[in-house]
Amino acid sequence: MPGLLERLAEVPDPRDPRGVRHTLTVVLALTACAVLAGARSLLAVGEWIADVPPQVLTTVGARPDPLLPQWRLPAETTVRRLLARIDGDALDQAVGRFLADRRRPHAAGGLRALAVDGKSLRGAAKAHGRKIHLLAALDHTTGLVLAQLDVQEKTNESLYPAYRTSAQP
């Protein structure tokens, strides 16, 4: 079963390979670790990476500097630029696959319950000011978001009678 690093390696790197100091997988893994440790901004992510323990660096595949007795660490600006250029859908799919790999199999012949819900992201917009609306599928048994999709515009599901249950008027 592929681990998180293997799944993150599936995300295409938008950078020119010449001059790349940090692999995309290392930057994404360190960013994920920082967020899981409580970092709530890119500045906090950069500060967490600057103070990361050596065993974490070894685990995520960071390389020590070949000339100096220290580690090569991505700076906050490197993380910021890379996250701005990365294919968000590919990253979302890689993390979704990682989570789906870990879900418990449902009982043979049983039904799997998925919840589908949409949300508008506050403070986020695409070109021409278009707001971002995500449609997500969540596995009830594990609570994991298995997939999410950026939809063009927000709609109200009550407009679609096929989505109504028999309990609704």
Short mmCIF file of N, CA and C in Angstrom, two decimals:
data_model
loop_
_atom_site.label_atom_id
_atom_site.label_comp_id
_atom_site.label_asym_id
_atom_site.label_seq_id
_atom_site.Cartn_x
_atom_site.Cartn_y
_atom_site.Cartn_z
N MET A 1 0.86 -1.17 0.00
CA MET A 1 0.00 0.00 0.00
C MET A 1 0.91 1.24 0.00
N PRO A 2 0.73 2.14 -0.96
CA PRO A 2 1.59 3.33 -1.04
C PRO A 2 1.38 4.25 0.17
N GLY A 3 2.49 4.79 0.64
CA GLY A 3 2.44 5.75 1.75
C GLY A 3 2.21 7.17 1.23
N LEU A 4 2.17 8.10 2.14
CA LEU A 4 1.93 9.49 1.77
C LEU A 4 3.04 10.03 0.86
N LEU A 5 4.29 9.69 1.14
CA LEU A 5 5.39 10.19 0.30
C LEU A 5 5.26 9.67 -1.13
N GLU A 6 4.87 8.41 -1.28
CA GLU A 6 4.69 7.85 -2.63
C GLU A 6 3.53 8.54 -3.36
N ARG A 7 2.47 8.82 -2.64
CA ARG A 7 1.32 9.50 -3.25
C ARG A 7 1.69 10.95 -3.60
N LEU A 8 2.43 11.63 -2.73
CA LEU A 8 2.85 13.01 -3.04
C LEU A 8 3.80 13.04 -4.24
N ALA A 9 4.55 11.96 -4.45
CA ALA A 9 5.45 11.89 -5.60
C ALA A 9 4.68 11.83 -6.92
N GLU A 10 3.39 11.52 -6.88
CA GLU A 10 2.56 11.47 -8.09
C GLU A 10 2.18 12.87 -8.58
N VAL A 11 2.32 13.88 -7.73
CA VAL A 11 1.95 15.25 -8.09
C VAL A 11 3.02 15.80 -9.03
N PRO A 12 2.63 16.34 -10.19
CA PRO A 12 3.62 16.87 -11.12
C PRO A 12 4.29 18.13 -10.57
N ASP A 13 5.60 18.21 -10.73
CA ASP A 13 6.38 19.35 -10.27
C ASP A 13 6.36 20.43 -11.35
N PRO A 14 5.85 21.64 -11.05
CA PRO A 14 5.74 22.68 -12.07
C PRO A 14 7.07 23.41 -12.35
N ARG A 15 8.12 23.08 -11.62
CA ARG A 15 9.39 23.80 -11.74
C ARG A 15 10.27 23.22 -12.83
N ASP A 16 11.15 24.07 -13.36
CA ASP A 16 12.20 23.62 -14.27
C ASP A 16 13.17 22.79 -13.43
N PRO A 17 13.53 21.58 -13.86
CA PRO A 17 14.38 20.73 -13.02
C PRO A 17 15.78 21.31 -12.74
N ARG A 18 16.23 22.25 -13.58
CA ARG A 18 17.54 22.84 -13.34
C ARG A 18 17.49 23.74 -12.11
N GLY A 19 18.38 23.50 -11.19
CA GLY A 19 18.48 24.35 -10.02
C GLY A 19 17.54 24.01 -8.88
N VAL A 20 16.79 22.92 -8.99
CA VAL A 20 15.87 22.53 -7.93
C VAL A 20 16.68 22.00 -6.75
N ARG A 21 16.52 22.60 -5.58
CA ARG A 21 17.25 22.18 -4.39
C ARG A 21 16.47 21.20 -3.53
N HIS A 22 15.15 21.32 -3.57
CA HIS A 22 14.29 20.49 -2.72
C HIS A 22 13.27 19.79 -3.61
N THR A 23 13.13 18.49 -3.42
CA THR A 23 12.14 17.77 -4.22
C THR A 23 10.74 18.24 -3.80
N LEU A 24 9.83 18.15 -4.73
CA LEU A 24 8.45 18.54 -4.46
C LEU A 24 7.88 17.71 -3.31
N THR A 25 8.20 16.44 -3.29
CA THR A 25 7.69 15.56 -2.24
C THR A 25 8.14 16.04 -0.86
N VAL A 26 9.40 16.43 -0.73
CA VAL A 26 9.91 16.90 0.56
C VAL A 26 9.20 18.18 0.99
N VAL A 27 9.03 19.12 0.07
CA VAL A 27 8.38 20.39 0.41
C VAL A 27 6.92 20.15 0.82
N LEU A 28 6.21 19.32 0.06
CA LEU A 28 4.82 19.03 0.39
C LEU A 28 4.69 18.28 1.70
N ALA A 29 5.57 17.31 1.94
CA ALA A 29 5.51 16.54 3.18
C ALA A 29 5.82 17.43 4.39
N LEU A 30 6.83 18.28 4.29
CA LEU A 30 7.15 19.18 5.40
C LEU A 30 6.01 20.18 5.63
N THR A 31 5.40 20.65 4.57
CA THR A 31 4.26 21.56 4.71
C THR A 31 3.10 20.86 5.40
N ALA A 32 2.82 19.62 5.01
CA ALA A 32 1.74 18.85 5.64
C ALA A 32 2.04 18.62 7.12
N CYS A 33 3.28 18.28 7.44
CA CYS A 33 3.66 18.08 8.84
C CYS A 33 3.49 19.36 9.65
N ALA A 34 3.89 20.48 9.06
CA ALA A 34 3.76 21.76 9.76
C ALA A 34 2.30 22.09 10.04
N VAL A 35 1.44 21.86 9.05
CA VAL A 35 0.02 22.15 9.23
C VAL A 35 -0.58 21.21 10.29
N LEU A 36 -0.20 19.94 10.24
CA LEU A 36 -0.69 18.99 11.24
C LEU A 36 -0.18 19.33 12.64
N ALA A 37 0.97 20.00 12.72
CA ALA A 37 1.53 20.41 14.01
C ALA A 37 0.94 21.72 14.49
N GLY A 38 0.06 22.33 13.67
CA GLY A 38 -0.64 23.53 14.12
C GLY A 38 -0.32 24.81 13.37
N ALA A 39 0.55 24.76 12.36
CA ALA A 39 0.87 25.97 11.59
C ALA A 39 -0.36 26.41 10.82
N ARG A 40 -0.72 27.69 10.94
CA ARG A 40 -1.95 28.19 10.31
C ARG A 40 -1.68 29.24 9.24
N SER A 41 -0.42 29.48 8.93
CA SER A 41 -0.06 30.43 7.88
C SER A 41 1.22 29.95 7.22
N LEU A 42 1.53 30.52 6.07
CA LEU A 42 2.77 30.13 5.40
C LEU A 42 3.99 30.57 6.20
N LEU A 43 3.89 31.68 6.89
CA LEU A 43 4.98 32.12 7.75
C LEU A 43 5.21 31.09 8.86
N ALA A 44 4.12 30.61 9.47
CA ALA A 44 4.23 29.60 10.53
C ALA A 44 4.78 28.29 9.97
N VAL A 45 4.41 27.94 8.74
CA VAL A 45 4.96 26.74 8.09
C VAL A 45 6.47 26.89 7.94
N GLY A 46 6.91 28.05 7.46
CA GLY A 46 8.35 28.30 7.29
C GLY A 46 9.09 28.23 8.62
N GLU A 47 8.50 28.77 9.67
CA GLU A 47 9.14 28.72 10.99
C GLU A 47 9.21 27.29 11.51
N TRP A 48 8.14 26.51 11.29
CA TRP A 48 8.15 25.12 11.73
C TRP A 48 9.23 24.35 10.98
N ILE A 49 9.34 24.55 9.69
CA ILE A 49 10.36 23.85 8.89
C ILE A 49 11.76 24.22 9.37
N ALA A 50 11.98 25.48 9.73
CA ALA A 50 13.30 25.91 10.20
C ALA A 50 13.69 25.22 11.50
N ASP A 51 12.70 24.79 12.30
CA ASP A 51 12.97 24.15 13.59
C ASP A 51 12.68 22.66 13.59
N VAL A 52 12.48 22.06 12.43
CA VAL A 52 12.07 20.66 12.35
C VAL A 52 13.19 19.74 12.88
N PRO A 53 12.82 18.70 13.63
CA PRO A 53 13.82 17.74 14.13
C PRO A 53 14.46 16.95 12.99
N PRO A 54 15.73 16.59 13.14
CA PRO A 54 16.43 15.85 12.07
C PRO A 54 15.76 14.52 11.70
N GLN A 55 15.14 13.83 12.66
CA GLN A 55 14.51 12.55 12.33
C GLN A 55 13.32 12.74 11.38
N VAL A 56 12.64 13.89 11.47
CA VAL A 56 11.55 14.17 10.54
C VAL A 56 12.13 14.42 9.15
N LEU A 57 13.22 15.16 9.08
CA LEU A 57 13.87 15.42 7.79
C LEU A 57 14.30 14.12 7.12
N THR A 58 14.85 13.21 7.90
CA THR A 58 15.26 11.92 7.35
C THR A 58 14.05 11.14 6.85
N THR A 59 12.98 11.17 7.62
CA THR A 59 11.77 10.42 7.27
C THR A 59 11.16 10.91 5.97
N VAL A 60 11.12 12.23 5.74
CA VAL A 60 10.50 12.76 4.53
C VAL A 60 11.45 12.77 3.33
N GLY A 61 12.71 12.39 3.54
CA GLY A 61 13.65 12.28 2.42
C GLY A 61 14.45 13.52 2.13
N ALA A 62 14.54 14.44 3.08
CA ALA A 62 15.37 15.64 2.88
C ALA A 62 16.84 15.23 2.83
N ARG A 63 17.62 16.00 2.07
CA ARG A 63 19.04 15.69 1.92
C ARG A 63 19.88 16.65 2.75
N PRO A 64 20.89 16.12 3.44
CA PRO A 64 21.81 17.03 4.13
C PRO A 64 22.67 17.77 3.10
N ASP A 65 23.14 18.93 3.48
CA ASP A 65 24.02 19.70 2.60
C ASP A 65 25.31 18.91 2.41
N PRO A 66 25.78 18.73 1.16
CA PRO A 66 26.99 17.92 0.94
C PRO A 66 28.27 18.60 1.42
N LEU A 67 28.26 19.92 1.60
CA LEU A 67 29.47 20.64 1.98
C LEU A 67 29.51 21.05 3.45
N LEU A 68 28.36 21.31 4.02
CA LEU A 68 28.30 21.79 5.40
C LEU A 68 27.59 20.76 6.27
N PRO A 69 27.91 20.73 7.54
CA PRO A 69 27.22 19.77 8.42
C PRO A 69 25.85 20.28 8.87
N GLN A 70 24.99 20.50 7.91
CA GLN A 70 23.63 20.97 8.21
C GLN A 70 22.68 20.46 7.13
N TRP A 71 21.39 20.65 7.36
CA TRP A 71 20.37 20.18 6.43
C TRP A 71 20.00 21.29 5.45
N ARG A 72 19.61 20.89 4.26
CA ARG A 72 19.03 21.83 3.29
C ARG A 72 17.55 21.91 3.60
N LEU A 73 17.09 23.09 3.99
CA LEU A 73 15.68 23.27 4.33
C LEU A 73 15.03 24.27 3.39
N PRO A 74 13.83 23.98 2.91
CA PRO A 74 13.13 24.96 2.07
C PRO A 74 12.68 26.16 2.92
N ALA A 75 12.92 27.34 2.40
CA ALA A 75 12.51 28.57 3.08
C ALA A 75 11.02 28.80 2.88
N GLU A 76 10.47 29.68 3.68
CA GLU A 76 9.05 30.02 3.57
C GLU A 76 8.71 30.54 2.18
N THR A 77 9.61 31.31 1.57
CA THR A 77 9.35 31.83 0.23
C THR A 77 9.31 30.70 -0.81
N THR A 78 10.14 29.69 -0.62
CA THR A 78 10.12 28.53 -1.52
C THR A 78 8.79 27.81 -1.42
N VAL A 79 8.33 27.59 -0.19
CA VAL A 79 7.05 26.92 0.03
C VAL A 79 5.93 27.75 -0.59
N ARG A 80 5.95 29.05 -0.37
CA ARG A 80 4.90 29.95 -0.89
C ARG A 80 4.85 29.91 -2.42
N ARG A 81 6.01 30.06 -3.06
CA ARG A 81 6.05 30.06 -4.53
C ARG A 81 5.59 28.72 -5.10
N LEU A 82 6.03 27.63 -4.46
CA LEU A 82 5.69 26.31 -4.97
C LEU A 82 4.20 26.02 -4.81
N LEU A 83 3.63 26.36 -3.66
CA LEU A 83 2.20 26.13 -3.46
C LEU A 83 1.35 26.97 -4.40
N ALA A 84 1.85 28.13 -4.78
CA ALA A 84 1.11 28.98 -5.72
C ALA A 84 1.10 28.39 -7.13
N ARG A 85 2.13 27.61 -7.48
CA ARG A 85 2.25 27.09 -8.84
C ARG A 85 1.79 25.65 -9.00
N ILE A 86 1.61 24.94 -7.92
CA ILE A 86 1.31 23.51 -8.00
C ILE A 86 -0.11 23.28 -8.52
N ASP A 87 -0.33 22.14 -9.13
CA ASP A 87 -1.66 21.75 -9.60
C ASP A 87 -2.46 21.27 -8.40
N GLY A 88 -3.38 22.09 -7.91
CA GLY A 88 -4.16 21.79 -6.73
C GLY A 88 -5.01 20.54 -6.88
N ASP A 89 -5.54 20.32 -8.07
CA ASP A 89 -6.36 19.12 -8.30
C ASP A 89 -5.52 17.86 -8.19
N ALA A 90 -4.29 17.90 -8.72
CA ALA A 90 -3.41 16.73 -8.64
C ALA A 90 -3.02 16.45 -7.19
N LEU A 91 -2.77 17.50 -6.42
CA LEU A 91 -2.45 17.32 -5.00
C LEU A 91 -3.65 16.75 -4.26
N ASP A 92 -4.82 17.28 -4.55
CA ASP A 92 -6.04 16.79 -3.92
C ASP A 92 -6.26 15.31 -4.24
N GLN A 93 -6.04 14.92 -5.48
CA GLN A 93 -6.21 13.52 -5.87
C GLN A 93 -5.19 12.63 -5.17
N ALA A 94 -3.95 13.09 -5.04
CA ALA A 94 -2.92 12.29 -4.39
C ALA A 94 -3.25 12.07 -2.92
N VAL A 95 -3.69 13.12 -2.23
CA VAL A 95 -4.05 12.98 -0.82
C VAL A 95 -5.32 12.12 -0.69
N GLY A 96 -6.27 12.31 -1.59
CA GLY A 96 -7.48 11.49 -1.58
C GLY A 96 -7.17 10.02 -1.78
N ARG A 97 -6.23 9.71 -2.68
CA ARG A 97 -5.84 8.31 -2.90
C ARG A 97 -5.16 7.74 -1.65
N PHE A 98 -4.31 8.55 -1.02
CA PHE A 98 -3.66 8.11 0.21
C PHE A 98 -4.70 7.77 1.28
N LEU A 99 -5.68 8.63 1.45
CA LEU A 99 -6.72 8.39 2.44
C LEU A 99 -7.59 7.20 2.06
N ALA A 100 -7.92 7.08 0.78
CA ALA A 100 -8.75 5.95 0.33
C ALA A 100 -8.02 4.63 0.53
N ASP A 101 -6.69 4.63 0.38
CA ASP A 101 -5.90 3.41 0.61
C ASP A 101 -6.04 2.92 2.04
N ARG A 102 -6.30 3.83 2.97
CA ARG A 102 -6.34 3.49 4.38
C ARG A 102 -7.73 3.23 4.94
N ARG A 103 -8.75 3.39 4.14
CA ARG A 103 -10.09 3.17 4.68
C ARG A 103 -10.33 1.67 4.86
N ARG A 104 -11.13 1.37 5.86
CA ARG A 104 -11.46 -0.02 6.14
C ARG A 104 -12.42 -0.54 5.08
N PRO A 105 -12.21 -1.77 4.63
CA PRO A 105 -13.16 -2.31 3.65
C PRO A 105 -14.52 -2.52 4.31
N HIS A 106 -15.58 -2.25 3.55
CA HIS A 106 -16.92 -2.43 4.10
C HIS A 106 -17.29 -3.92 4.06
N ALA A 107 -18.29 -4.27 4.82
CA ALA A 107 -18.72 -5.67 4.91
C ALA A 107 -19.11 -6.18 3.53
N ALA A 108 -18.81 -7.43 3.29
CA ALA A 108 -19.14 -8.03 1.99
C ALA A 108 -20.63 -7.93 1.73
N GLY A 109 -20.98 -7.39 0.60
CA GLY A 109 -22.38 -7.25 0.24
C GLY A 109 -23.05 -6.05 0.87
N GLY A 110 -22.37 -5.38 1.79
CA GLY A 110 -22.95 -4.22 2.45
C GLY A 110 -22.81 -2.98 1.60
N LEU A 111 -23.56 -1.97 1.95
CA LEU A 111 -23.50 -0.72 1.22
C LEU A 111 -22.58 0.25 1.92
N ARG A 112 -21.86 1.04 1.16
CA ARG A 112 -21.00 2.08 1.72
C ARG A 112 -21.76 3.40 1.65
N ALA A 113 -21.80 4.10 2.75
CA ALA A 113 -22.51 5.38 2.80
C ALA A 113 -21.53 6.52 2.53
N LEU A 114 -21.86 7.32 1.55
CA LEU A 114 -21.07 8.51 1.22
C LEU A 114 -21.97 9.73 1.35
N ALA A 115 -21.43 10.78 1.92
CA ALA A 115 -22.14 12.05 1.99
C ALA A 115 -21.51 12.98 0.97
N VAL A 116 -22.33 13.70 0.25
CA VAL A 116 -21.85 14.66 -0.73
C VAL A 116 -22.39 16.03 -0.33
N ASP A 117 -21.49 16.99 -0.23
CA ASP A 117 -21.88 18.32 0.21
C ASP A 117 -21.03 19.35 -0.50
N GLY A 118 -21.57 20.52 -0.67
CA GLY A 118 -20.86 21.61 -1.30
C GLY A 118 -20.60 22.74 -0.34
N LYS A 119 -19.48 23.41 -0.53
CA LYS A 119 -19.11 24.56 0.29
C LYS A 119 -18.46 25.62 -0.58
N SER A 120 -18.70 26.88 -0.23
CA SER A 120 -18.00 28.00 -0.87
C SER A 120 -16.83 28.39 0.02
N LEU A 121 -15.66 28.54 -0.57
CA LEU A 121 -14.48 28.90 0.21
C LEU A 121 -14.47 30.40 0.46
N ARG A 122 -14.43 30.77 1.70
CA ARG A 122 -14.41 32.18 2.08
C ARG A 122 -13.02 32.77 1.81
N GLY A 123 -12.98 33.91 1.18
CA GLY A 123 -11.72 34.61 0.94
C GLY A 123 -10.89 34.06 -0.20
N ALA A 124 -11.41 33.10 -0.95
CA ALA A 124 -10.67 32.54 -2.08
C ALA A 124 -11.43 32.81 -3.37
N ALA A 125 -10.70 33.18 -4.40
CA ALA A 125 -11.33 33.46 -5.69
C ALA A 125 -10.38 33.09 -6.81
N LYS A 126 -10.96 32.77 -7.94
CA LYS A 126 -10.17 32.50 -9.14
C LYS A 126 -10.15 33.75 -10.01
N ALA A 127 -9.73 33.60 -11.24
CA ALA A 127 -9.65 34.73 -12.16
C ALA A 127 -11.00 35.42 -12.31
N HIS A 128 -10.99 36.69 -12.51
CA HIS A 128 -12.18 37.52 -12.69
C HIS A 128 -13.09 37.50 -11.46
N GLY A 129 -12.52 37.19 -10.29
CA GLY A 129 -13.28 37.25 -9.05
C GLY A 129 -14.26 36.11 -8.83
N ARG A 130 -14.20 35.05 -9.65
CA ARG A 130 -15.12 33.93 -9.48
C ARG A 130 -14.79 33.21 -8.18
N LYS A 131 -15.81 33.06 -7.33
CA LYS A 131 -15.61 32.37 -6.06
C LYS A 131 -15.41 30.88 -6.30
N ILE A 132 -14.75 30.24 -5.35
CA ILE A 132 -14.47 28.82 -5.46
C ILE A 132 -15.53 28.05 -4.68
N HIS A 133 -16.19 27.12 -5.38
CA HIS A 133 -17.22 26.28 -4.79
C HIS A 133 -16.76 24.83 -4.92
N LEU A 134 -16.64 24.12 -3.80
CA LEU A 134 -16.17 22.74 -3.80
C LEU A 134 -17.31 21.79 -3.49
N LEU A 135 -17.35 20.69 -4.21
CA LEU A 135 -18.28 19.60 -3.96
C LEU A 135 -17.42 18.45 -3.44
N ALA A 136 -17.71 17.95 -2.23
CA ALA A 136 -16.88 16.93 -1.60
C ALA A 136 -17.68 15.67 -1.31
N ALA A 137 -17.00 14.52 -1.39
CA ALA A 137 -17.59 13.23 -1.03
C ALA A 137 -16.86 12.71 0.20
N LEU A 138 -17.64 12.37 1.24
CA LEU A 138 -17.09 11.94 2.52
C LEU A 138 -17.56 10.53 2.83
N ASP A 139 -16.63 9.67 3.25
CA ASP A 139 -16.95 8.30 3.65
C ASP A 139 -17.46 8.33 5.09
N HIS A 140 -18.70 7.87 5.32
CA HIS A 140 -19.30 7.92 6.65
C HIS A 140 -18.56 7.06 7.67
N THR A 141 -18.05 5.91 7.26
CA THR A 141 -17.43 5.00 8.23
C THR A 141 -16.12 5.54 8.77
N THR A 142 -15.36 6.25 7.96
CA THR A 142 -14.05 6.74 8.40
C THR A 142 -14.02 8.25 8.63
N GLY A 143 -14.97 8.97 8.05
CA GLY A 143 -14.95 10.43 8.16
C GLY A 143 -13.95 11.08 7.23
N LEU A 144 -13.43 10.33 6.26
CA LEU A 144 -12.42 10.85 5.34
C LEU A 144 -13.08 11.46 4.10
N VAL A 145 -12.55 12.59 3.68
CA VAL A 145 -12.97 13.18 2.40
C VAL A 145 -12.23 12.41 1.31
N LEU A 146 -12.99 11.68 0.50
CA LEU A 146 -12.38 10.84 -0.53
C LEU A 146 -12.06 11.61 -1.80
N ALA A 147 -12.85 12.63 -2.08
CA ALA A 147 -12.62 13.43 -3.29
C ALA A 147 -13.36 14.74 -3.14
N GLN A 148 -12.83 15.75 -3.82
CA GLN A 148 -13.55 17.01 -3.91
C GLN A 148 -13.30 17.61 -5.29
N LEU A 149 -14.25 18.40 -5.73
CA LEU A 149 -14.23 18.92 -7.09
C LEU A 149 -14.64 20.38 -7.07
N ASP A 150 -13.92 21.20 -7.79
CA ASP A 150 -14.29 22.61 -7.94
C ASP A 150 -15.40 22.68 -8.98
N VAL A 151 -16.59 23.14 -8.56
CA VAL A 151 -17.71 23.27 -9.48
C VAL A 151 -17.82 24.72 -9.91
N GLN A 152 -18.37 24.97 -11.07
CA GLN A 152 -18.38 26.30 -11.66
C GLN A 152 -19.16 27.32 -10.85
N GLU A 153 -20.32 26.93 -10.37
CA GLU A 153 -21.11 27.90 -9.62
C GLU A 153 -21.93 27.19 -8.56
N LYS A 154 -22.27 27.93 -7.54
CA LYS A 154 -23.04 27.38 -6.43
C LYS A 154 -24.49 27.24 -6.86
N THR A 155 -25.07 26.10 -6.53
CA THR A 155 -26.49 25.87 -6.79
C THR A 155 -27.12 25.33 -5.52
N ASN A 156 -28.41 25.32 -5.50
CA ASN A 156 -29.14 24.79 -4.37
C ASN A 156 -29.66 23.42 -4.77
N GLU A 157 -29.31 22.39 -3.98
CA GLU A 157 -29.72 21.04 -4.36
C GLU A 157 -31.22 20.86 -4.40
N SER A 158 -31.98 21.76 -3.77
CA SER A 158 -33.44 21.63 -3.82
C SER A 158 -33.96 21.91 -5.23
N LEU A 159 -33.11 22.47 -6.09
CA LEU A 159 -33.52 22.70 -7.48
C LEU A 159 -33.56 21.40 -8.27
N TYR A 160 -32.96 20.35 -7.72
CA TYR A 160 -32.87 19.08 -8.42
C TYR A 160 -33.74 18.05 -7.69
N PRO A 161 -34.97 17.82 -8.14
CA PRO A 161 -35.88 16.91 -7.45
C PRO A 161 -35.33 15.50 -7.31
N ALA A 162 -34.46 15.06 -8.21
CA ALA A 162 -33.92 13.71 -8.13
C ALA A 162 -33.08 13.52 -6.88
N TYR A 163 -32.57 14.60 -6.29
CA TYR A 163 -31.72 14.50 -5.11
C TYR A 163 -32.54 14.48 -3.82
N ARG A 164 -33.81 14.77 -3.89
CA ARG A 164 -34.64 14.81 -2.70
C ARG A 164 -34.94 13.39 -2.22
N THR A 165 -35.05 13.25 -0.92
CA THR A 165 -35.45 11.94 -0.37
C THR A 165 -36.97 11.93 -0.25
N SER A 166 -37.53 10.77 -0.03
CA SER A 166 -38.99 10.67 0.07
C SER A 166 -39.52 11.36 1.31
N ALA A 167 -38.67 11.63 2.32
CA ALA A 167 -39.12 12.29 3.54
C ALA A 167 -39.31 13.79 3.34
N GLN A 168 -38.73 14.35 2.28
CA GLN A 168 -38.85 15.78 2.04
C GLN A 168 -40.16 16.06 1.31
N PRO A 169 -40.78 17.22 1.55
CA PRO A 169 -42.03 17.57 0.84
C PRO A 169 -41.81 17.81 -0.62
#
